[in-house]
C-alpha positions as a LaTeX table, in Angstrom:
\begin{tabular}{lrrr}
\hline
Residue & $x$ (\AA) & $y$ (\AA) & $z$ (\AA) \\
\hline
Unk1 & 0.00 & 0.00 & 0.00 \\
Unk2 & 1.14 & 3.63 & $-0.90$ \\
Unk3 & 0.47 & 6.42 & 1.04 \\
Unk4 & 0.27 & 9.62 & $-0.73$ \\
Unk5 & $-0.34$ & 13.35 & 0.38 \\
Unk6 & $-0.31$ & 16.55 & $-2.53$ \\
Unk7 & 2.19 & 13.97 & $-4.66$ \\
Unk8 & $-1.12$ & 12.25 & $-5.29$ \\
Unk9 & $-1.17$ & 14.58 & $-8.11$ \\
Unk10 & 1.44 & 12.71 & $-9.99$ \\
Unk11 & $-0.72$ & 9.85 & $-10.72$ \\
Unk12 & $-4.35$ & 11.51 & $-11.29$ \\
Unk13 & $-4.84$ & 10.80 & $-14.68$ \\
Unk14 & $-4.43$ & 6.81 & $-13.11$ \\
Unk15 & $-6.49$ & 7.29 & $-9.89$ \\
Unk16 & $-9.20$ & 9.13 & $-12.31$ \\
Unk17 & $-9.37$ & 6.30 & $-14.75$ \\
Unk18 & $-10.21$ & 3.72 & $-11.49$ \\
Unk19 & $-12.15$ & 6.13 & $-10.18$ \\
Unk20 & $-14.56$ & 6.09 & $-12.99$ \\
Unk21 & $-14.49$ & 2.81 & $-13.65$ \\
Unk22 & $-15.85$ & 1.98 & $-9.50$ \\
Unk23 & $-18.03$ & 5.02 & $-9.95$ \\
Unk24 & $-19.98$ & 4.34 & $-13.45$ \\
Unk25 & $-20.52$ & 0.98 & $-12.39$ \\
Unk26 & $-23.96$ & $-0.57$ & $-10.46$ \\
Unk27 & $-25.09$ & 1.59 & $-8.53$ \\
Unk28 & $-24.17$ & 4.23 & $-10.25$ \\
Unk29 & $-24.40$ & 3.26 & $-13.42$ \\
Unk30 & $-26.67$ & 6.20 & $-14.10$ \\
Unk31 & $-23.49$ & 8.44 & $-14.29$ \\
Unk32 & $-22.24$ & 9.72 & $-17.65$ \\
Unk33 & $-18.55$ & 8.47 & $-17.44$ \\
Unk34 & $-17.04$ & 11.74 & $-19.47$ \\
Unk35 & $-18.90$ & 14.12 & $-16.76$ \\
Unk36 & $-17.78$ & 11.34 & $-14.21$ \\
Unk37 & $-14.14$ & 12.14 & $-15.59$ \\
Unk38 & $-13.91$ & 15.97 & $-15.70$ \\
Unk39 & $-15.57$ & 16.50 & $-12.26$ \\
Unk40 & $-13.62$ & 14.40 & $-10.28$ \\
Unk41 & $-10.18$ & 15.59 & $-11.75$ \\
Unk42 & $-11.42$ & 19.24 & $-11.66$ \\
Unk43 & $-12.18$ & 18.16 & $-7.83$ \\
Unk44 & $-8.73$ & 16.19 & $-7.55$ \\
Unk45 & $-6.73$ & 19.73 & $-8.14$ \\
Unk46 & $-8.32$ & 21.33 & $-4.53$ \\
Unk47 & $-8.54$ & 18.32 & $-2.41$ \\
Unk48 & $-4.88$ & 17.61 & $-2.44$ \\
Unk49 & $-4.67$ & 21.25 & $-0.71$ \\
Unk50 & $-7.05$ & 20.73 & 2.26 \\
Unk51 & $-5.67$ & 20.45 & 5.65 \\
Unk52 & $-4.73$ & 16.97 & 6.76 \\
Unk53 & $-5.39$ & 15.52 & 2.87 \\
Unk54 & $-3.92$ & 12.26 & 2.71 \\
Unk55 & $-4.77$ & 9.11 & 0.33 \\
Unk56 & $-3.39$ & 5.63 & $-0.01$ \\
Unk57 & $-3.67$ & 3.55 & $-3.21$ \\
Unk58 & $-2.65$ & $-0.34$ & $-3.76$ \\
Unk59 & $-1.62$ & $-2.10$ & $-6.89$ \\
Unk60 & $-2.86$ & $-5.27$ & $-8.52$ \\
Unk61 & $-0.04$ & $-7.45$ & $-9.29$ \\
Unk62 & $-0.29$ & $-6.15$ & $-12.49$ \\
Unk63 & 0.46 & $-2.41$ & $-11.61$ \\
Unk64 & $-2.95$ & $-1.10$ & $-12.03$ \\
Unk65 & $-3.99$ & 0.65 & $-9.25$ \\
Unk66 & $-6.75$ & $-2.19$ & $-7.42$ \\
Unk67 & $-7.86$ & 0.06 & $-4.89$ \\
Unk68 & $-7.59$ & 3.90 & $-3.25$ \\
Unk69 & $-9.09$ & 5.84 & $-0.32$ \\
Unk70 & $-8.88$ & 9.45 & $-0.44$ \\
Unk71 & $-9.12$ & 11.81 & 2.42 \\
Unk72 & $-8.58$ & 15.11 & 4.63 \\
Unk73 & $-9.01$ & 16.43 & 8.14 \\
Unk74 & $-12.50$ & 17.88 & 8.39 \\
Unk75 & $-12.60$ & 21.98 & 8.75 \\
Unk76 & $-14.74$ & 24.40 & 10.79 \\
Unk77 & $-16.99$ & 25.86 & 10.20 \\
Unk78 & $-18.95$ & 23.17 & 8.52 \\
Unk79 & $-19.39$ & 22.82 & 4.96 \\
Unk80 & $-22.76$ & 23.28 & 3.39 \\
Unk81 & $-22.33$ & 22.40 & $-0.25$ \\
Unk82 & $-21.97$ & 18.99 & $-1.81$ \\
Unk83 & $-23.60$ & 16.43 & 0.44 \\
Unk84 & $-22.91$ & 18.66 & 3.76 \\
Unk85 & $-25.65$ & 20.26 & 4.23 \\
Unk86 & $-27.83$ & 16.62 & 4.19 \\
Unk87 & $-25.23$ & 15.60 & 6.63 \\
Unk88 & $-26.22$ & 18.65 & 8.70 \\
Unk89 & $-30.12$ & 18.36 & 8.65 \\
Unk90 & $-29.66$ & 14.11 & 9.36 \\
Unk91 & $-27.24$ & 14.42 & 12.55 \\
Unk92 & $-27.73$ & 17.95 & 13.49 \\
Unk93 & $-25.07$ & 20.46 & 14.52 \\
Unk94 & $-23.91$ & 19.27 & 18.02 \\
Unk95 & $-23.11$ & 15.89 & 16.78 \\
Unk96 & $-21.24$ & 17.29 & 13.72 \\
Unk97 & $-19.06$ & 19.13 & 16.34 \\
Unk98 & $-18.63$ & 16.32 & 18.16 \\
Unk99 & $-18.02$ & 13.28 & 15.84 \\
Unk100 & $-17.24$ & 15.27 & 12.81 \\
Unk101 & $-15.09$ & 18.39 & 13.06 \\
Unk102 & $-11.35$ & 17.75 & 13.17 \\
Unk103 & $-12.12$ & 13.84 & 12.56 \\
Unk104 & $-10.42$ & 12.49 & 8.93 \\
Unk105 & $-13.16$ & 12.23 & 6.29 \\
Unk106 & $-13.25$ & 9.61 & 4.08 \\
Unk107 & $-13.92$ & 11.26 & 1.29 \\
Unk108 & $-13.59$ & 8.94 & $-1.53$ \\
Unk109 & $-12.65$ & 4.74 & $-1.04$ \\
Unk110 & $-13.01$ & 2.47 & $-4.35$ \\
Unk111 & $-12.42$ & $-0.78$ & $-5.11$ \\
Unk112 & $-11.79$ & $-2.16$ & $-8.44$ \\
Unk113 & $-13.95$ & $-5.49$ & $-9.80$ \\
Unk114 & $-11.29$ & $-7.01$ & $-10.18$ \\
Unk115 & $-9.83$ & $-6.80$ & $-6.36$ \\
Unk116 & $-13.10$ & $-7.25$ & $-5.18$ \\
Unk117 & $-13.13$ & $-9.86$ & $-2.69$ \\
Unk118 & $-9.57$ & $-9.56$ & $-1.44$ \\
Unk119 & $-9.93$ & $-7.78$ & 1.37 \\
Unk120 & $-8.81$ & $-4.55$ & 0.05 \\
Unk121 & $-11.55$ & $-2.11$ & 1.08 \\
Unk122 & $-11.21$ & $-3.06$ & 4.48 \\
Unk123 & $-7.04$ & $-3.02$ & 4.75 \\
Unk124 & $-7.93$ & 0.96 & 3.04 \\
Unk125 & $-10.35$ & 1.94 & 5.79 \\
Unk126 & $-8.29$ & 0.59 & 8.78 \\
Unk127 & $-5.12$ & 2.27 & 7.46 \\
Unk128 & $-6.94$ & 5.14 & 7.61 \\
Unk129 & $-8.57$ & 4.79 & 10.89 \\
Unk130 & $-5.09$ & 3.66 & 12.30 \\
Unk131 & $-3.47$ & 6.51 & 10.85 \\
Unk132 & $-6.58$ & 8.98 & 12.37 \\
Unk133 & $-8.17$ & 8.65 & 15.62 \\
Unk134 & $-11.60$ & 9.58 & 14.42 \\
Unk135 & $-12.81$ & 9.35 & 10.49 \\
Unk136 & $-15.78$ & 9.16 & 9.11 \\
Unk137 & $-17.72$ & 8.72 & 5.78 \\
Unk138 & $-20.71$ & 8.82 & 3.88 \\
Unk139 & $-22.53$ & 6.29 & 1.95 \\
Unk140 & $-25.34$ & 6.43 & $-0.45$ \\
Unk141 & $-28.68$ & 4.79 & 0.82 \\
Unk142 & $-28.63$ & 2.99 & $-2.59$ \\
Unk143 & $-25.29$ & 1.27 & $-2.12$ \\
Unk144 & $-26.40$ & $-1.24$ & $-0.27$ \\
Unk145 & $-23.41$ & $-3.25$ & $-0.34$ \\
Unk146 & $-21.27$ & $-0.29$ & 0.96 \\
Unk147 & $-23.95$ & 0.31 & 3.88 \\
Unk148 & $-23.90$ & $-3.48$ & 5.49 \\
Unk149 & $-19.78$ & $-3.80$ & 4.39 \\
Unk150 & $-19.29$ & $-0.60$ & 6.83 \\
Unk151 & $-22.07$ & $-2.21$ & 9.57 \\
Unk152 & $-19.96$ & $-5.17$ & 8.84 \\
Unk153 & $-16.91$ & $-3.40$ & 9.78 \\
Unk154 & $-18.29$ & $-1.98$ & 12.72 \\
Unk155 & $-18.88$ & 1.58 & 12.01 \\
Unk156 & $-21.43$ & 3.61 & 13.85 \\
Unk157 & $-24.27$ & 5.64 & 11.98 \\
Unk158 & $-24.93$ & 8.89 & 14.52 \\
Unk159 & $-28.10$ & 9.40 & 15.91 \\
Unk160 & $-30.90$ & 10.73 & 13.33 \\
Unk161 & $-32.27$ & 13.74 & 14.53 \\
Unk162 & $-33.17$ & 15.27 & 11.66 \\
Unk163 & $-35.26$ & 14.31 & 8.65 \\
Unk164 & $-34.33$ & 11.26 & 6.48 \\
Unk165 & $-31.86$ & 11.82 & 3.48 \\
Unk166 & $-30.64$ & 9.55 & 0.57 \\
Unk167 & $-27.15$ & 9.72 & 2.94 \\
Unk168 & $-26.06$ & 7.45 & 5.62 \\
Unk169 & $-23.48$ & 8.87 & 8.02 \\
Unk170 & $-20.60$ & 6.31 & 9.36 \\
Unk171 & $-17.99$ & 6.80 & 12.34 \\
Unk172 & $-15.49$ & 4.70 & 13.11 \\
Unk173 & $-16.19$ & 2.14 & 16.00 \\
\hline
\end{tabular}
């Protein structure tokens, strides 16, 4: 496994190829792969700048990247755009200060079908959680793989006190 901070950059043409290839895929094979492309290399360029950004990535035997988890140290105030504000409304403000702020966010873990199986997901997310005393992540409603692997794993979904969304909030254990 690789461990990567800004020099993530040097391979994001790579990491945006596996990333659309986990992210175009069921469930979300509803997303146009070009768009799929553009937004999440446009998105690449800033994350690698946030505070506490860090990301590992592991090969297949063949070189091709198998697997990456991509990450930074989560700000105050509280974001609002992008899934945020959802994650605002669901949990409420005390418990975003609480389990949230300054905790490492998850932002984006794939897997590719072809190191499905292996164990890889879970060796990404408890790097991450070893590396980070806190993280946390968010998981589609849809994905209903992701949402019983992370119960699997132990994770915690906060207390809902606001109204349902189409996210699920997960802390580490």
């Amino acid at each position: 496994m690789h461990t990567y901070g800004r020099d993530l950059l040097e391979i994001a043409d790579e990491l945006t190829t596996a990333y659309v290839e986990v992210f175009t895929a069921p469930p979300f094979e509803h997303r146009d792969a070009e768009e799929t492309r553009i937004a999440f290399r446009k998105r690449l360029e800033t994350d690698v700048e946030r505070d506490g950004f860090q990301a590992w990535t592991e090969r297949s035997e063949d070189g091709r990247i198998a697997g990456f988890l991509t990450g930074w140290t989560t700000p105050a105030p509280f974001r609002t755009d992008r899934a945020y504000g959802s994650v605002l409304d669901r949990i409420g403000s005390e418990q975003v200060e609480e389990l949230l702020i300054g905790a490492y966010e998850v932002d984006e873990l794939g897997v590719l079908a072809h190191a499905r199986g292996t164990g890889l997901a879970r060796r990404l997310l408890e790097t991450a959680a070893q590396e980070h005393k806190r993280a946390w992540l968010l998981a589609w409603n849809q994905n209903h793989d992701a949402v019983a692997f992370y119960r699997h794993l132990g994770w915690q979904e906060p207390e809902v006190r606001g109204p349902e969304t189409d996210i699920i909030v997960f802390v580490t254990p």
